[in-house]
mmCIF file of C-alpha atoms in Angstrom:
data_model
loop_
_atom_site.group_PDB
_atom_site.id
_atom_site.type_symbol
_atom_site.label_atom_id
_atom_site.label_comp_id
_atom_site.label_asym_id
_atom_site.label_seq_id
_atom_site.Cartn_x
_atom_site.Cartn_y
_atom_site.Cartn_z
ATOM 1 C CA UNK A 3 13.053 -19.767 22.179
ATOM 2 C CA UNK A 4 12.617 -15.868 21.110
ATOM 3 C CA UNK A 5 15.179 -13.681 20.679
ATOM 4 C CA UNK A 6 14.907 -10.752 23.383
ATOM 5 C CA UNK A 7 12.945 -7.472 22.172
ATOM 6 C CA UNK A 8 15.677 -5.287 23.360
ATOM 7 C CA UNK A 9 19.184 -7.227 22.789
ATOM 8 C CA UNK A 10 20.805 -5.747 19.964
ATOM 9 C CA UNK A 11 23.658 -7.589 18.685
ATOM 10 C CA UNK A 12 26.937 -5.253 19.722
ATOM 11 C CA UNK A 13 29.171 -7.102 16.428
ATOM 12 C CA UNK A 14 29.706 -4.639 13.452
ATOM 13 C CA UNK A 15 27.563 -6.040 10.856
ATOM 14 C CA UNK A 16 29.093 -6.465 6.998
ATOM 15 C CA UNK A 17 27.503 -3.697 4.075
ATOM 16 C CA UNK A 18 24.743 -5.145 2.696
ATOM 17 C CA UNK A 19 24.667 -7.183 -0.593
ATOM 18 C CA UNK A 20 22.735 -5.690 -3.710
ATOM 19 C CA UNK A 21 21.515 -7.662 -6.470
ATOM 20 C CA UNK A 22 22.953 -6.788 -9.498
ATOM 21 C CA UNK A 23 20.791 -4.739 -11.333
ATOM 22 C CA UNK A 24 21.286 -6.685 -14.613
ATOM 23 C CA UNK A 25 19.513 -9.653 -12.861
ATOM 24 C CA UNK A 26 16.205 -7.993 -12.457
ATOM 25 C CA UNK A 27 16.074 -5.538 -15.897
ATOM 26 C CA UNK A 28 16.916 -9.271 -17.675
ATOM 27 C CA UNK A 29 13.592 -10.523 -15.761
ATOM 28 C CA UNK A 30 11.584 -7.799 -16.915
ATOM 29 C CA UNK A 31 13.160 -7.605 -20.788
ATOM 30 C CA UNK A 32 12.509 -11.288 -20.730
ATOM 31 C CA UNK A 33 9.201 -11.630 -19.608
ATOM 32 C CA UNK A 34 8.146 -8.504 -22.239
ATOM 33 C CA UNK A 35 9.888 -10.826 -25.025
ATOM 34 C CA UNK A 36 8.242 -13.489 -24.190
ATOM 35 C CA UNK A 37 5.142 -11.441 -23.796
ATOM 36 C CA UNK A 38 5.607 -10.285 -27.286
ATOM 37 C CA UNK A 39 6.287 -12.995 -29.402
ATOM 38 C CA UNK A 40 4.033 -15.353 -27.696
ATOM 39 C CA UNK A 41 0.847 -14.355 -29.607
ATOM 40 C CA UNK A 42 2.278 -14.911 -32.839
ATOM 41 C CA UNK A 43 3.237 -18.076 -31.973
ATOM 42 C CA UNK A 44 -0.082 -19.405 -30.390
ATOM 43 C CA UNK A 45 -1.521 -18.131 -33.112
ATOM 44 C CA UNK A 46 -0.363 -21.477 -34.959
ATOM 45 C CA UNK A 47 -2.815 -23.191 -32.835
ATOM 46 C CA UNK A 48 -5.871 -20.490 -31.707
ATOM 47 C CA UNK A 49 -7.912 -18.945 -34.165
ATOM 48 C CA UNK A 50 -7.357 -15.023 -34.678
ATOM 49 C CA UNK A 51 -10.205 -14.244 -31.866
ATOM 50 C CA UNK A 52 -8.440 -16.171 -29.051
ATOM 51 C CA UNK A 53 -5.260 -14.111 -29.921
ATOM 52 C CA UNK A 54 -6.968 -10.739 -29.758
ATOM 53 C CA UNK A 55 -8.676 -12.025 -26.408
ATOM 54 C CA UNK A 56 -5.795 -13.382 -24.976
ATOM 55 C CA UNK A 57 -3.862 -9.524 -25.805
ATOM 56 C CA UNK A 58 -6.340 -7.386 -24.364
ATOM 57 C CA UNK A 59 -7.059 -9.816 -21.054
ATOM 58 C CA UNK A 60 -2.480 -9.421 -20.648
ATOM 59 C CA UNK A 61 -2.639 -5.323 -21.291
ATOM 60 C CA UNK A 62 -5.828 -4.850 -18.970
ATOM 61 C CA UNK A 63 -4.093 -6.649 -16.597
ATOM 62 C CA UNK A 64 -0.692 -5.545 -16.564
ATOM 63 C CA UNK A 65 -2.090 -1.260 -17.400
ATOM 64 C CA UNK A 66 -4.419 -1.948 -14.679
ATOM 65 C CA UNK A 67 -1.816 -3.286 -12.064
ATOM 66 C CA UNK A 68 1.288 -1.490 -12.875
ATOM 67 C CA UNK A 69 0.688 2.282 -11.518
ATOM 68 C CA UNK A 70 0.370 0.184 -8.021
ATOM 69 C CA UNK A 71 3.438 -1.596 -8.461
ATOM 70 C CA UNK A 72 5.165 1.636 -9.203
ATOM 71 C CA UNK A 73 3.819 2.938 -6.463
ATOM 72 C CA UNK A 74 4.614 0.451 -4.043
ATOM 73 C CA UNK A 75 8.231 0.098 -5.129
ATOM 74 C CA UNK A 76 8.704 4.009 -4.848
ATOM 75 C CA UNK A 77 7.186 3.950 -0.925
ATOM 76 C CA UNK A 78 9.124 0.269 0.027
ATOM 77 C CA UNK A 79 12.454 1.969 -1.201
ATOM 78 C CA UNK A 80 12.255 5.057 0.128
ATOM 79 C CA UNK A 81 11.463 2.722 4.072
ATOM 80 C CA UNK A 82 14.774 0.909 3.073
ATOM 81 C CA UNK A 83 17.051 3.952 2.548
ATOM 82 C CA UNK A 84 15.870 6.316 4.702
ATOM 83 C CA UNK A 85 14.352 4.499 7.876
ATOM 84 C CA UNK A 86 16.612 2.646 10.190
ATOM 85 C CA UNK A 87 15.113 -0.849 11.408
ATOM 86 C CA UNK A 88 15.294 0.235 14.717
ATOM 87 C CA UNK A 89 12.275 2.478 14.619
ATOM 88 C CA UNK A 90 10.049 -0.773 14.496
ATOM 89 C CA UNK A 91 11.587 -2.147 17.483
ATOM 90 C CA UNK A 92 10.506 0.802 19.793
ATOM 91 C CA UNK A 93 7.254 0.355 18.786
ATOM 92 C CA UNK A 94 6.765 -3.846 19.923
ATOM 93 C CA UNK A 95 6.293 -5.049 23.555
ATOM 94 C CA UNK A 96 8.488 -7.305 25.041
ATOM 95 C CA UNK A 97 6.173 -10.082 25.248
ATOM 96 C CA UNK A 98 6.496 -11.931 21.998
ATOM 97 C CA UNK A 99 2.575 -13.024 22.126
ATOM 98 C CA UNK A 100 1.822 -9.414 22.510
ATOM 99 C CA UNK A 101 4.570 -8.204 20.196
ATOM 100 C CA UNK A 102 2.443 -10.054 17.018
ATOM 101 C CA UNK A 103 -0.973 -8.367 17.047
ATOM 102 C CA UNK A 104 1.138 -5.035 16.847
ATOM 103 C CA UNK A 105 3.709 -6.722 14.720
ATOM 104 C CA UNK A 106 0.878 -7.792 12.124
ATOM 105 C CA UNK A 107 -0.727 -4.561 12.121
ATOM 106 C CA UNK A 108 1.971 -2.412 11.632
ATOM 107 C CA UNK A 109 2.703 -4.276 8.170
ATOM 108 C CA UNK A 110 0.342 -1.825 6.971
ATOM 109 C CA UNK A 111 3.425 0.996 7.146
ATOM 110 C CA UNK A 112 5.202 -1.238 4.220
ATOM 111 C CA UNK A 113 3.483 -0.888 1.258
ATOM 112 C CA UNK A 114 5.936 -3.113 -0.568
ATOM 113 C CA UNK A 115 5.413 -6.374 -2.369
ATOM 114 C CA UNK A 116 6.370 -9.928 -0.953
ATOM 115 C CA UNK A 117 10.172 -9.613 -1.927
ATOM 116 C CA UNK A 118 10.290 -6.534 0.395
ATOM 117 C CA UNK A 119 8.885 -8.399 3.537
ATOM 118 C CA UNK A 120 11.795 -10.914 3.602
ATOM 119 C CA UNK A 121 14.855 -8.863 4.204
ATOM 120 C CA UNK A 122 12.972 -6.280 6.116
ATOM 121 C CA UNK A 123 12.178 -8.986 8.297
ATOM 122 C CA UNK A 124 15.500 -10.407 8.661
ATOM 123 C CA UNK A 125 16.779 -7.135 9.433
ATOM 124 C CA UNK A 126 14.615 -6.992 12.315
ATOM 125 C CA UNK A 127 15.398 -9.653 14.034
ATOM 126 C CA UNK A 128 18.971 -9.064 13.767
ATOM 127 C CA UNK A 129 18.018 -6.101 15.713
ATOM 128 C CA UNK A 130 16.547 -7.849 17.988
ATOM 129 C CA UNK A 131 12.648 -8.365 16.994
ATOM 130 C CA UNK A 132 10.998 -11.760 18.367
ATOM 131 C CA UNK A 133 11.026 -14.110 15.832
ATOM 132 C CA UNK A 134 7.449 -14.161 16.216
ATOM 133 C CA UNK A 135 6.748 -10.803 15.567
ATOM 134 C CA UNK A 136 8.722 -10.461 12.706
ATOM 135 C CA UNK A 137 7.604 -13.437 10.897
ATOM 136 C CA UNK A 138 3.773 -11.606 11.321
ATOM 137 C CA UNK A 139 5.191 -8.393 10.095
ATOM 138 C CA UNK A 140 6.637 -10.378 7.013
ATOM 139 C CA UNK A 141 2.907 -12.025 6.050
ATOM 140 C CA UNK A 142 0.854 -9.075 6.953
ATOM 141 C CA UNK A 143 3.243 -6.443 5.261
ATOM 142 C CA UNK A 144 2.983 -7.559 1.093
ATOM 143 C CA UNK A 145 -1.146 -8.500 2.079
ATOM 144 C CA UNK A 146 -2.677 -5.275 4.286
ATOM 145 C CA UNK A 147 -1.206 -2.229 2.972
ATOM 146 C CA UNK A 148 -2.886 0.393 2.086
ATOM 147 C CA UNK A 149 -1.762 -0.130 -1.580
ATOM 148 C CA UNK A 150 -3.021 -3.414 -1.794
ATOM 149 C CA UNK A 151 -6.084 -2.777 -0.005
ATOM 150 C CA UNK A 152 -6.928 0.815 -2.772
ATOM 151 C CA UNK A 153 -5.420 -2.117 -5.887
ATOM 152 C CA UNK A 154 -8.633 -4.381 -4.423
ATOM 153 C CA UNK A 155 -11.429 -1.642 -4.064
ATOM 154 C CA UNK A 156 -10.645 -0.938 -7.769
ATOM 155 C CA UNK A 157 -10.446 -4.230 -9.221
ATOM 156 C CA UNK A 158 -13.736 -5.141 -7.335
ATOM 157 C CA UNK A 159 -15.951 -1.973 -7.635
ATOM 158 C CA UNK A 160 -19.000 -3.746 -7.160
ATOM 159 C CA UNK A 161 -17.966 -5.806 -4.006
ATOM 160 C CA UNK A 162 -16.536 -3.417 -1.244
ATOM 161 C CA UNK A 163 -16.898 -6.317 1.002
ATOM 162 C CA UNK A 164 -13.668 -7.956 -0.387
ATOM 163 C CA UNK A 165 -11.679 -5.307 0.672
ATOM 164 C CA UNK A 166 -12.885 -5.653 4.124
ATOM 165 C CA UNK A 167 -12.616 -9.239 3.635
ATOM 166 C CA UNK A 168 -9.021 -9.504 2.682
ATOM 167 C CA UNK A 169 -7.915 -7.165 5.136
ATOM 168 C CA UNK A 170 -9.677 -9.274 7.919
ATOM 169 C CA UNK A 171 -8.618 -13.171 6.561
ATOM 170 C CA UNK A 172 -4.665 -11.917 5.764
ATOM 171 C CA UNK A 173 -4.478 -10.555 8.941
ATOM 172 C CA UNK A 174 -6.257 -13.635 10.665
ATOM 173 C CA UNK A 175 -3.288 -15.751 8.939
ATOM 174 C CA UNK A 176 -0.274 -13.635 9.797
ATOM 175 C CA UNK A 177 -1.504 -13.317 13.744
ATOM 176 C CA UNK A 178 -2.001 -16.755 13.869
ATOM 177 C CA UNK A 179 1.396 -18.198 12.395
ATOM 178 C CA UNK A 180 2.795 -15.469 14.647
ATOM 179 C CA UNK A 181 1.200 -17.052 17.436
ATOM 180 C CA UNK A 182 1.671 -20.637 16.042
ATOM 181 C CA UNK A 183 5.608 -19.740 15.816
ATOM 182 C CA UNK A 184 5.762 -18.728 20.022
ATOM 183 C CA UNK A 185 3.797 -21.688 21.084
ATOM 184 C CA UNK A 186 5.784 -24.453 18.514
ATOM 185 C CA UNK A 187 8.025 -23.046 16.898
ATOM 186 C CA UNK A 188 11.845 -24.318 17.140
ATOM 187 C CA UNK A 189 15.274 -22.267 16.982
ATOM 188 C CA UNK A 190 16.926 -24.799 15.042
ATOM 189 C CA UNK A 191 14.277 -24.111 12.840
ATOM 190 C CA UNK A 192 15.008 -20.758 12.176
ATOM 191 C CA UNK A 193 18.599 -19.305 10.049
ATOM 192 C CA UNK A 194 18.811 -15.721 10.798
ATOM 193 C CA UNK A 195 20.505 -14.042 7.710
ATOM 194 C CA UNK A 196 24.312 -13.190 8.090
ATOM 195 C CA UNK A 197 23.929 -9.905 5.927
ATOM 196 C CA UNK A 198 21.756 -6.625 7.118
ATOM 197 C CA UNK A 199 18.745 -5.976 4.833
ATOM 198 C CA UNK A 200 19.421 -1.844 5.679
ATOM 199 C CA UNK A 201 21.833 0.030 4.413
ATOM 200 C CA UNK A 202 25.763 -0.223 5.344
ATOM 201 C CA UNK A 203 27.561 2.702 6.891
ATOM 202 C CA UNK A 204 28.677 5.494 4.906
ATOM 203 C CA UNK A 205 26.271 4.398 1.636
ATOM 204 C CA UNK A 206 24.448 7.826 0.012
ATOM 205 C CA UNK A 207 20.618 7.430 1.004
ATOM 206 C CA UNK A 208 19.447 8.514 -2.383
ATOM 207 C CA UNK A 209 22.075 6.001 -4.059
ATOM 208 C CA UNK A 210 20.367 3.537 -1.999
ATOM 209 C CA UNK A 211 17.099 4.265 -3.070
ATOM 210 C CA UNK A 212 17.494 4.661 -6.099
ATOM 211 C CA UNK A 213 19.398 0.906 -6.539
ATOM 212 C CA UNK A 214 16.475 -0.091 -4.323
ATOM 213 C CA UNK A 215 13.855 1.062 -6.695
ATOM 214 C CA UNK A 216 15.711 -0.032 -9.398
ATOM 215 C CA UNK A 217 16.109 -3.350 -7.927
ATOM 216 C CA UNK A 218 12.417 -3.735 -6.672
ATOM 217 C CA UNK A 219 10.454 -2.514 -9.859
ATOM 218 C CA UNK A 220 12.173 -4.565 -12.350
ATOM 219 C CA UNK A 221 12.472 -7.452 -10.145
ATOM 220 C CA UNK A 222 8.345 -7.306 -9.291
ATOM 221 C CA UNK A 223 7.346 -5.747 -12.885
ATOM 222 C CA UNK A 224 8.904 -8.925 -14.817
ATOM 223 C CA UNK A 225 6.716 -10.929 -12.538
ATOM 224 C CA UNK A 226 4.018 -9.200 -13.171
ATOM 225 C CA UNK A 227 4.094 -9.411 -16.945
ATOM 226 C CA UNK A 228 4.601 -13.241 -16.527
ATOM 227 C CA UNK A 229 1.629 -13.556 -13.853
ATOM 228 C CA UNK A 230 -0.083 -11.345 -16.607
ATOM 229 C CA UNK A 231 0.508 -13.976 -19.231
ATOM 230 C CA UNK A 232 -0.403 -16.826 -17.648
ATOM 231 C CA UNK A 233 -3.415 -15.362 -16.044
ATOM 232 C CA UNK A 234 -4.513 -14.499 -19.487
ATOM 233 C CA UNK A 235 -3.159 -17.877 -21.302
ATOM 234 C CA UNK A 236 -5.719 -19.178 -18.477
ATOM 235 C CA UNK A 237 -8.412 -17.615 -19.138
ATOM 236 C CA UNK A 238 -8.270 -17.887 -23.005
ATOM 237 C CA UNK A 239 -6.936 -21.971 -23.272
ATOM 238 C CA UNK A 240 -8.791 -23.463 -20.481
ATOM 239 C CA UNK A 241 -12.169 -24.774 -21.871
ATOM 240 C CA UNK A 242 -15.572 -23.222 -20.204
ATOM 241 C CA UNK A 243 -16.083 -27.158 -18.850
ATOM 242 C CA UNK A 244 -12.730 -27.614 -16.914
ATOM 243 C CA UNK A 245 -13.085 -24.713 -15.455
ATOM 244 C CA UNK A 246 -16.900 -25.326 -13.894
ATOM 245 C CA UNK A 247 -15.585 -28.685 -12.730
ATOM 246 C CA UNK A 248 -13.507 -26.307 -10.011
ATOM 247 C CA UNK A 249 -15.975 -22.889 -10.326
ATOM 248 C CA UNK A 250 -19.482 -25.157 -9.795
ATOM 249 C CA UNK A 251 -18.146 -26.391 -6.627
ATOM 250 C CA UNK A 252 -16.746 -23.920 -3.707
ATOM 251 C CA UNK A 253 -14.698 -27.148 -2.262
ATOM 252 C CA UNK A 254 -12.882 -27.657 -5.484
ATOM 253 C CA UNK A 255 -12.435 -23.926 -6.509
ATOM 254 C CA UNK A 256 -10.969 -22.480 -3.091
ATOM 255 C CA UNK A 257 -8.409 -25.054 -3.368
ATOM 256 C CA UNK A 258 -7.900 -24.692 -7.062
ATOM 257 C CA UNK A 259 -7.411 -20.727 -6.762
ATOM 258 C CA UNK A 260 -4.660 -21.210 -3.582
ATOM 259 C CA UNK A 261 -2.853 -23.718 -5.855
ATOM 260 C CA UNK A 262 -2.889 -21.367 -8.662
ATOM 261 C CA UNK A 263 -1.652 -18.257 -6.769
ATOM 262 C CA UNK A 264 1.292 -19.999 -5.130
ATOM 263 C CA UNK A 265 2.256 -20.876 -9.007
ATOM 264 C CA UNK A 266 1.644 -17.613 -10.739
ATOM 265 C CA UNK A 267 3.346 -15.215 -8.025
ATOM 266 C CA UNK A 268 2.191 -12.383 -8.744
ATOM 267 C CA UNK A 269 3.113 -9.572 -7.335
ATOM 268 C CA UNK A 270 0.430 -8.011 -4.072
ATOM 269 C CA UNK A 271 -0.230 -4.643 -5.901
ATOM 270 C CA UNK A 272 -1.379 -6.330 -8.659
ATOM 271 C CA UNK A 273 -2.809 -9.658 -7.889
ATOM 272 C CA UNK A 274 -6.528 -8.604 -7.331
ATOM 273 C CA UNK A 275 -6.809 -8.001 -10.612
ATOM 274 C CA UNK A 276 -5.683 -11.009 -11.672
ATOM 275 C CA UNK A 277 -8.309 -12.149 -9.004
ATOM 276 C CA UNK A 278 -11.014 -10.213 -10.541
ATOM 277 C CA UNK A 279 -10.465 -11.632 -13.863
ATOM 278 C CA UNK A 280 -11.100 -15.228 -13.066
ATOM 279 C CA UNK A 281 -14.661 -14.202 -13.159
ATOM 280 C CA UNK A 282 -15.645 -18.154 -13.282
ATOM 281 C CA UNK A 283 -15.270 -18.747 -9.481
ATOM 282 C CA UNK A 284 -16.652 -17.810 -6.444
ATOM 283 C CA UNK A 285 -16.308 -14.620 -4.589
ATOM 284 C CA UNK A 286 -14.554 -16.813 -1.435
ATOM 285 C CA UNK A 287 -12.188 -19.020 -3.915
ATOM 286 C CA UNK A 288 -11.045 -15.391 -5.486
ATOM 287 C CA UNK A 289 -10.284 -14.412 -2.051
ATOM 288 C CA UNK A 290 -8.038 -17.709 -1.486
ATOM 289 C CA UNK A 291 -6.029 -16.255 -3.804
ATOM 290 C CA UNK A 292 -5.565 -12.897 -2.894
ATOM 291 C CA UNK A 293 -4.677 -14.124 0.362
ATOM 292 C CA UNK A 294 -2.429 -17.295 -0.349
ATOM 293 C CA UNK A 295 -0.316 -15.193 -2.966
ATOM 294 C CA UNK A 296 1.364 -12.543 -0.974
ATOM 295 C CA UNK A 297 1.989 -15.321 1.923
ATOM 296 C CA UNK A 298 2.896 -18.332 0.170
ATOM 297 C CA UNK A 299 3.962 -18.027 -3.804
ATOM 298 C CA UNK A 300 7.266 -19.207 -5.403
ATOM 299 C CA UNK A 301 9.454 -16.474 -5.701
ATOM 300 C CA UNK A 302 8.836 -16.071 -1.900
ATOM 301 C CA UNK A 303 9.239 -19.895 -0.986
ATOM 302 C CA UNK A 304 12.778 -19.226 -2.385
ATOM 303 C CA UNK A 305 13.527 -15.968 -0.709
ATOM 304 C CA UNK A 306 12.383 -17.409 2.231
ATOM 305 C CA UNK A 307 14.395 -20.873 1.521
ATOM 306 C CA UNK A 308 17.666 -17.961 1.118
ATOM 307 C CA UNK A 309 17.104 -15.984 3.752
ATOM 308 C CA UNK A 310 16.287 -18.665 6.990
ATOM 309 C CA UNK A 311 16.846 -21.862 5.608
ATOM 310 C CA UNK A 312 15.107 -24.383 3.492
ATOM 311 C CA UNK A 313 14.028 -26.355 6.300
ATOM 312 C CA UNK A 314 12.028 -23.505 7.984
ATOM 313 C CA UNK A 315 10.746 -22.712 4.605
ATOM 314 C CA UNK A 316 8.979 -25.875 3.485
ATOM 315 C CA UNK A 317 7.841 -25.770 7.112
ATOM 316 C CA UNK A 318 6.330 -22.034 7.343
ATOM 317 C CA UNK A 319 5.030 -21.881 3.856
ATOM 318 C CA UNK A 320 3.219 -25.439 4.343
ATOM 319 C CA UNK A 321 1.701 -24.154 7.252
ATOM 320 C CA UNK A 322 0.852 -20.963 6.027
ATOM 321 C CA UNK A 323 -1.002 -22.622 3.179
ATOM 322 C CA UNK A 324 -3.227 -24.197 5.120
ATOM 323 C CA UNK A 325 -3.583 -21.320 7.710
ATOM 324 C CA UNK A 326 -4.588 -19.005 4.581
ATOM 325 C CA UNK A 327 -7.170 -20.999 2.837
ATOM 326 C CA UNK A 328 -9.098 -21.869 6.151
ATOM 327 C CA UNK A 329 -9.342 -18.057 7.056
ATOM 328 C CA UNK A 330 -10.814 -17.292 3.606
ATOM 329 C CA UNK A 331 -13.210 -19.706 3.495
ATOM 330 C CA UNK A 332 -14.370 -18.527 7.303
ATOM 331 C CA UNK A 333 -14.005 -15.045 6.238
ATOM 332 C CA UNK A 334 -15.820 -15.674 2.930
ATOM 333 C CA UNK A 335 -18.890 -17.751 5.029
ATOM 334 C CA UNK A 336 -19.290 -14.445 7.144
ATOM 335 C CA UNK A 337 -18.563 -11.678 4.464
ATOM 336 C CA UNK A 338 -19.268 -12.662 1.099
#
């Protein structure tokens, strides 16, 4: 079923496709438009106070969570232009089983967001990477980097623990669907992408980077003026009452919070402090989300969907789901 650690494929491989930059820069000018003009209209229907609360909860969020996004953009770049794929392969046992636990922990080396996990992960398993493996490397990457991990001890300055928490439950889920994949998963199951993720031959490294960058930050920052929004639409239109029905009960509100961060997709460098503002629910339902979103989120369902088929994508992300919640609620019964 897995692809051998050390085959590489011998066939020239065709230069890489960039999105235009246009695509992402109109994300991120229309999510600030929207951003903009949307408190002038809801101000039709809110009185003046829900306005100003529904501003400052959108700029707290999106000041607090954008020097981390920069940040990661700047370091997940630089990996793409200047790092060939085939470092990470030297680095992975043969054994697929054994490949994962190194495969998952070495996701800490990308401190990208979800979008960069995808093609990096492609590309190694073009190279020859265990399917396995790579698909660990491609949860645990967006969810345990050191980025992430610094965004969470900020946003939660009075809990420590969740940093040690997320860091133990996101791992948990990537090892396990990396395991999960060698013991049932199916080839048929899996599209390997026709295009390399790296760079072709003869493209400048710093023209790379700097279309990567490009690419990356205004890609993740419109998402993260949108997650922004809604987070703080959220907060301000949902009524104190529907949100104890899921925040009284840690059944309903785990749940609730998984659901919610597979809808908002927001970006990993900035969801915890999305997470810290839904101050309504439990310490182990917050965690749901800040585990769920960097594995299983829209914008990655259809990266995923693009990159190895729709099939293995309704598949993986289903199962990753489930994986996720059931490792925060463990994690949150021992640690929080």
């Amino acid at each position: 079923m897995e692809t051998s650690l050390g085959s590489v494929r011998k066939t020239p491989v065709p230069q890489a496709a960039t999105s235009p930059p246009r695509r992402g820069s109109g994300l991120l000018t229309g999510a600030l438009v929207v951003a903009a003009v949307a408190a002038p209209v809801l101000a039709w229907t809110w009185d003046s106070g829900g306005v100003r609360a529904w501003r400052t909860l959108l700029v707290a969020i999106v000041v607090q969570g954008l020097p981390f996004l920069v940040l990661g953009t700047v370091v997940s770049a630089a990996i793409g232009a200047f790092v060939p794929a085939r470092v990470f392969t030297r680095v992975l046992p043969r054994n697929p089983a054994l490949a994962v636990p190194v495969a998952g922990v070495a996701g800490a080396v990308l401190p990208g967001c979800e979008c960069a996990s995808v093609p990096v992960a492609g590309s190694l398993m073009r190279r020859g990477v265990a399917p396995a493996a790579a698909l660990a490397f491609l949860l645990s990457a967006p969810a345990i980097n050191p980025v992430v991990l610094v965004s969470t001890a900020i946003a939660f300055p009075d809990a420590p623990e969740m940093v040690l928490a997320r860091l133990a439950a996101s791992l948990g889920t990537a090892l396990v669907m990396g395991w999960l994949w060698v013991a049932f998963g199916r080839p048929d199951w899996l599209r390997l992408p026709k295009g390399p993720a790296e760079r072709g031959a003869g493209r400048n490294p710093l023209d790379e980077f700097r279309r990567g960058l490009q690419h990356d930050f205004l890609h993740a920052g419109g998402f993260l003026v949108v997650g922004a929004a809604a987070a703080a639409t959220f907060n301000v239109l949902v009524p104190p009452s529907v949100l104890r029905t899921f925040s009284d009960s840690p059944w309903l509100g785990v749940p609730a919070l998984a659901v919610l961060a597979v809808v908002l997709a927001v970006c990993s460098e900035a969801d915890a402090f999305v997470a810290a503002s839904l101050t309504g629910f439990s310490p182990t339902a917050r965690l749901a989300f800040m585990v769920v979103g960097p594995m299983v989120d829209l914008k990655l369902i259809a990266l995923q969907s693009g990159s190895f088929g729709r099939a293995f994508a309704v598949r993986f992300s289903s199962a990753t789901f489930v994986v996720a919640v059931v490792a925060s609620v463990l994690t949150g019964a021992v640690l929080l």
